[in-house]
Amino acid sequence: MNEAVTKRFLLYFRLMLLVWILIANAFFHVIEFDYSWLVFLSNIMLFTMEGDIKDRFISVELGGLVGMVLTVLAMLAIAALTPVLGGLPGLLPLAVVLFILIILHPYAPKVLNNVGFAYLTVACIDAETFAANLPRFFFVYIVGSLIFNGVCILLMKPAKALAAKTVKA
């Protein structure tokens, strides 16, 4: 794409994204759904990561899922170890999870990345709600982010076509 087409594509794509985000927000509002952050956080990550869009999509979906699984494992281990070891040593599982996400990242960047770290962080803000609603959280993340981010990627094609058509005209 030449520069004029690229600029036009970005304009059209951003406008399409804006409308899609507003539609999704309206939907979540109408159904009074409290966990839309699971979907929108993945979308923010999708467009702030570098690289090919397909690679980013895979990294976001897998990274978020791994982050949530590691959160569950850490919560289970902390709950088991804290009564035995006390408060501070009971946080050892958190150190293990952070080690996995941070130190092992270069060896498996598609699954151990900032997306997983973000989901770990946000899920722990209200760990009780997260723990009490695990099936719902995982379902919403998997289905919601796949659909929402998938539509965002699909919007790129008509935005490119429209940009190419309007620049030629």
mmCIF file of C-alpha atoms in Angstrom:
data_model
loop_
_atom_site.group_PDB
_atom_site.id
_atom_site.type_symbol
_atom_site.label_atom_id
_atom_site.label_comp_id
_atom_site.label_asym_id
_atom_site.label_seq_id
_atom_site.Cartn_x
_atom_site.Cartn_y
_atom_site.Cartn_z
ATOM 1 C CA MET A 1 0.000 0.000 0.000
ATOM 2 C CA ASN A 2 1.259 3.457 -0.801
ATOM 3 C CA GLU A 3 1.229 6.184 1.840
ATOM 4 C CA ALA A 4 -2.079 7.742 0.782
ATOM 5 C CA VAL A 5 -3.845 4.372 0.797
ATOM 6 C CA THR A 6 -2.290 3.483 4.164
ATOM 7 C CA LYS A 7 -3.471 6.730 5.737
ATOM 8 C CA ARG A 8 -6.967 6.259 4.321
ATOM 9 C CA PHE A 9 -6.990 2.595 5.437
ATOM 10 C CA LEU A 10 -6.072 3.599 8.993
ATOM 11 C CA LEU A 11 -8.828 6.206 9.043
ATOM 12 C CA TYR A 12 -11.481 3.793 7.773
ATOM 13 C CA PHE A 13 -10.271 0.955 9.974
ATOM 14 C CA ARG A 14 -10.258 3.132 13.096
ATOM 15 C CA LEU A 15 -13.772 4.358 12.315
ATOM 16 C CA MET A 16 -14.934 0.764 11.851
ATOM 17 C CA LEU A 17 -13.268 -0.212 15.129
ATOM 18 C CA LEU A 18 -14.953 2.669 16.902
ATOM 19 C CA VAL A 19 -18.385 1.566 15.692
ATOM 20 C CA TRP A 20 -17.667 -2.090 16.548
ATOM 21 C CA ILE A 21 -16.483 -1.179 20.060
ATOM 22 C CA LEU A 22 -19.589 0.951 20.631
ATOM 23 C CA ILE A 23 -21.851 -1.868 19.418
ATOM 24 C CA ALA A 24 -20.141 -4.358 21.736
ATOM 25 C CA ASN A 25 -20.332 -1.949 24.679
ATOM 26 C CA ALA A 26 -24.010 -1.339 24.030
ATOM 27 C CA PHE A 27 -24.615 -5.095 23.894
ATOM 28 C CA PHE A 28 -22.816 -5.677 27.190
ATOM 29 C CA HIS A 29 -24.698 -2.782 28.755
ATOM 30 C CA VAL A 30 -28.099 -4.047 27.613
ATOM 31 C CA ILE A 31 -27.470 -7.538 28.992
ATOM 32 C CA GLU A 32 -26.020 -5.990 32.192
ATOM 33 C CA PHE A 33 -22.777 -7.908 31.844
ATOM 34 C CA ASP A 34 -20.061 -7.036 34.364
ATOM 35 C CA TYR A 35 -17.098 -8.872 32.856
ATOM 36 C CA SER A 36 -16.602 -7.174 29.504
ATOM 37 C CA TRP A 37 -13.063 -6.258 30.580
ATOM 38 C CA LEU A 38 -12.142 -9.838 29.661
ATOM 39 C CA VAL A 39 -12.911 -9.040 26.040
ATOM 40 C CA PHE A 40 -11.721 -5.457 25.797
ATOM 41 C CA LEU A 41 -8.369 -6.023 27.509
ATOM 42 C CA SER A 42 -7.489 -8.605 24.873
ATOM 43 C CA ASN A 43 -8.411 -6.111 22.167
ATOM 44 C CA ILE A 44 -6.180 -3.428 23.647
ATOM 45 C CA MET A 45 -3.330 -5.930 23.726
ATOM 46 C CA LEU A 46 -4.011 -7.006 20.137
ATOM 47 C CA PHE A 47 -3.425 -3.501 18.839
ATOM 48 C CA THR A 48 -0.515 -2.548 21.101
ATOM 49 C CA MET A 49 1.663 -5.575 20.338
ATOM 50 C CA GLU A 50 4.080 -5.554 17.439
ATOM 51 C CA GLY A 51 4.254 -7.953 14.527
ATOM 52 C CA ASP A 52 1.935 -9.567 12.039
ATOM 53 C CA ILE A 53 -1.741 -9.342 12.986
ATOM 54 C CA LYS A 54 -2.219 -13.125 12.823
ATOM 55 C CA ASP A 55 0.747 -13.697 15.147
ATOM 56 C CA ARG A 56 -0.552 -11.012 17.503
ATOM 57 C CA PHE A 57 -3.996 -12.616 17.519
ATOM 58 C CA ILE A 58 -2.522 -15.994 18.492
ATOM 59 C CA SER A 59 -0.250 -14.413 21.116
ATOM 60 C CA VAL A 60 -3.130 -12.477 22.659
ATOM 61 C CA GLU A 61 -5.512 -15.412 22.808
ATOM 62 C CA LEU A 62 -2.941 -17.883 24.129
ATOM 63 C CA GLY A 63 -1.210 -15.386 26.402
ATOM 64 C CA GLY A 64 -4.447 -14.330 28.074
ATOM 65 C CA LEU A 65 -5.521 -17.922 28.562
ATOM 66 C CA VAL A 66 -2.160 -18.891 30.046
ATOM 67 C CA GLY A 67 -2.296 -15.851 32.326
ATOM 68 C CA MET A 68 -5.697 -16.874 33.619
ATOM 69 C CA VAL A 69 -4.639 -20.513 34.106
ATOM 70 C CA LEU A 70 -1.522 -19.396 35.985
ATOM 71 C CA THR A 71 -3.709 -17.130 38.120
ATOM 72 C CA VAL A 72 -5.900 -20.080 39.093
ATOM 73 C CA LEU A 73 -2.871 -22.243 39.871
ATOM 74 C CA ALA A 74 -1.291 -19.492 41.959
ATOM 75 C CA MET A 75 -4.524 -18.895 43.875
ATOM 76 C CA LEU A 76 -4.908 -22.607 44.628
ATOM 77 C CA ALA A 77 -1.308 -22.919 45.750
ATOM 78 C CA ILE A 78 -1.439 -19.758 47.878
ATOM 79 C CA ALA A 79 -4.643 -20.972 49.533
ATOM 80 C CA ALA A 80 -2.991 -24.317 50.304
ATOM 81 C CA LEU A 81 0.393 -22.984 51.453
ATOM 82 C CA THR A 82 -0.577 -19.894 53.454
ATOM 83 C CA PRO A 83 -2.119 -21.820 56.389
ATOM 84 C CA VAL A 84 0.986 -24.026 56.542
ATOM 85 C CA LEU A 85 3.785 -21.535 55.844
ATOM 86 C CA GLY A 86 2.223 -18.240 56.881
ATOM 87 C CA GLY A 87 1.464 -15.112 54.893
ATOM 88 C CA LEU A 88 4.753 -14.128 53.293
ATOM 89 C CA PRO A 89 6.114 -17.592 52.413
ATOM 90 C CA GLY A 90 2.629 -18.464 51.195
ATOM 91 C CA LEU A 91 3.242 -16.023 48.350
ATOM 92 C CA LEU A 92 5.907 -18.321 46.906
ATOM 93 C CA PRO A 93 3.454 -19.524 44.206
ATOM 94 C CA LEU A 94 3.099 -15.946 42.997
ATOM 95 C CA ALA A 95 6.872 -15.773 42.636
ATOM 96 C CA VAL A 96 6.808 -18.990 40.606
ATOM 97 C CA VAL A 97 4.071 -17.663 38.307
ATOM 98 C CA LEU A 98 5.904 -14.375 37.809
ATOM 99 C CA PHE A 99 9.113 -16.299 37.104
ATOM 100 C CA ILE A 100 7.282 -18.289 34.443
ATOM 101 C CA LEU A 101 5.811 -15.199 32.780
ATOM 102 C CA ILE A 102 8.868 -12.974 32.984
ATOM 103 C CA ILE A 103 11.966 -15.172 32.898
ATOM 104 C CA LEU A 104 10.651 -17.882 30.580
ATOM 105 C CA HIS A 105 9.086 -15.373 28.156
ATOM 106 C CA PRO A 106 12.002 -15.513 25.659
ATOM 107 C CA TYR A 107 11.570 -19.284 25.343
ATOM 108 C CA ALA A 108 7.809 -19.229 24.625
ATOM 109 C CA PRO A 109 6.792 -15.654 23.727
ATOM 110 C CA LYS A 110 3.516 -16.668 22.069
ATOM 111 C CA VAL A 111 2.147 -18.017 25.365
ATOM 112 C CA LEU A 112 4.243 -16.315 28.046
ATOM 113 C CA ASN A 113 3.844 -12.625 27.364
ATOM 114 C CA ASN A 114 2.529 -9.293 28.606
ATOM 115 C CA VAL A 115 -1.028 -10.377 27.872
ATOM 116 C CA GLY A 116 -0.777 -13.181 30.414
ATOM 117 C CA PHE A 117 0.784 -10.793 32.898
ATOM 118 C CA ALA A 118 -2.063 -8.309 32.338
ATOM 119 C CA TYR A 119 -4.742 -10.950 32.875
ATOM 120 C CA LEU A 120 -2.966 -12.192 36.012
ATOM 121 C CA THR A 121 -2.881 -8.639 37.358
ATOM 122 C CA VAL A 122 -6.484 -7.735 36.536
ATOM 123 C CA ALA A 123 -7.911 -11.070 37.722
ATOM 124 C CA CYS A 124 -6.163 -10.597 41.070
ATOM 125 C CA ILE A 125 -7.743 -7.175 41.625
ATOM 126 C CA ASP A 126 -10.879 -9.009 42.729
ATOM 127 C CA ALA A 127 -9.568 -12.528 43.286
ATOM 128 C CA GLU A 128 -12.686 -13.621 45.170
ATOM 129 C CA THR A 129 -14.988 -12.782 42.263
ATOM 130 C CA PHE A 130 -12.573 -14.375 39.814
ATOM 131 C CA ALA A 131 -12.363 -17.568 41.879
ATOM 132 C CA ALA A 132 -16.128 -17.721 42.382
ATOM 133 C CA ASN A 133 -16.828 -17.377 38.643
ATOM 134 C CA LEU A 134 -14.033 -19.341 36.945
ATOM 135 C CA PRO A 135 -16.150 -21.109 34.319
ATOM 136 C CA ARG A 136 -17.851 -17.840 33.374
ATOM 137 C CA PHE A 137 -14.564 -15.936 33.203
ATOM 138 C CA PHE A 138 -12.898 -18.571 31.034
ATOM 139 C CA PHE A 139 -15.935 -18.902 28.744
ATOM 140 C CA VAL A 140 -16.266 -15.147 28.301
ATOM 141 C CA TYR A 141 -12.554 -14.757 27.657
ATOM 142 C CA ILE A 142 -12.289 -17.576 25.149
ATOM 143 C CA VAL A 143 -15.512 -17.000 23.228
ATOM 144 C CA GLY A 144 -15.743 -13.238 23.679
ATOM 145 C CA SER A 145 -12.189 -12.365 22.760
ATOM 146 C CA LEU A 146 -12.135 -14.759 19.806
ATOM 147 C CA ILE A 147 -15.322 -13.233 18.392
ATOM 148 C CA PHE A 148 -14.511 -9.619 19.205
ATOM 149 C CA ASN A 149 -10.898 -9.711 18.031
ATOM 150 C CA GLY A 150 -11.814 -11.903 15.064
ATOM 151 C CA VAL A 151 -14.308 -9.309 13.852
ATOM 152 C CA CYS A 152 -11.673 -6.592 14.309
ATOM 153 C CA ILE A 153 -9.282 -8.510 12.075
ATOM 154 C CA LEU A 154 -12.021 -9.167 9.523
ATOM 155 C CA LEU A 155 -12.753 -5.422 9.389
ATOM 156 C CA MET A 156 -9.283 -4.858 7.961
ATOM 157 C CA LYS A 157 -10.231 -6.294 4.569
ATOM 158 C CA PRO A 158 -13.148 -3.954 3.785
ATOM 159 C CA ALA A 159 -11.173 -1.020 5.210
ATOM 160 C CA LYS A 160 -8.286 -1.791 2.837
ATOM 161 C CA ALA A 161 -10.628 -2.209 -0.129
ATOM 162 C CA LEU A 162 -12.455 1.020 0.643
ATOM 163 C CA ALA A 163 -9.160 2.876 1.069
ATOM 164 C CA ALA A 164 -7.811 1.597 -2.234
ATOM 165 C CA LYS A 165 -11.075 2.477 -3.991
ATOM 166 C CA THR A 166 -11.388 5.993 -2.581
ATOM 167 C CA VAL A 167 -7.744 6.948 -3.176
ATOM 168 C CA LYS A 168 -7.996 5.933 -6.847
ATOM 169 C CA ALA A 169 -11.183 7.945 -7.320
#
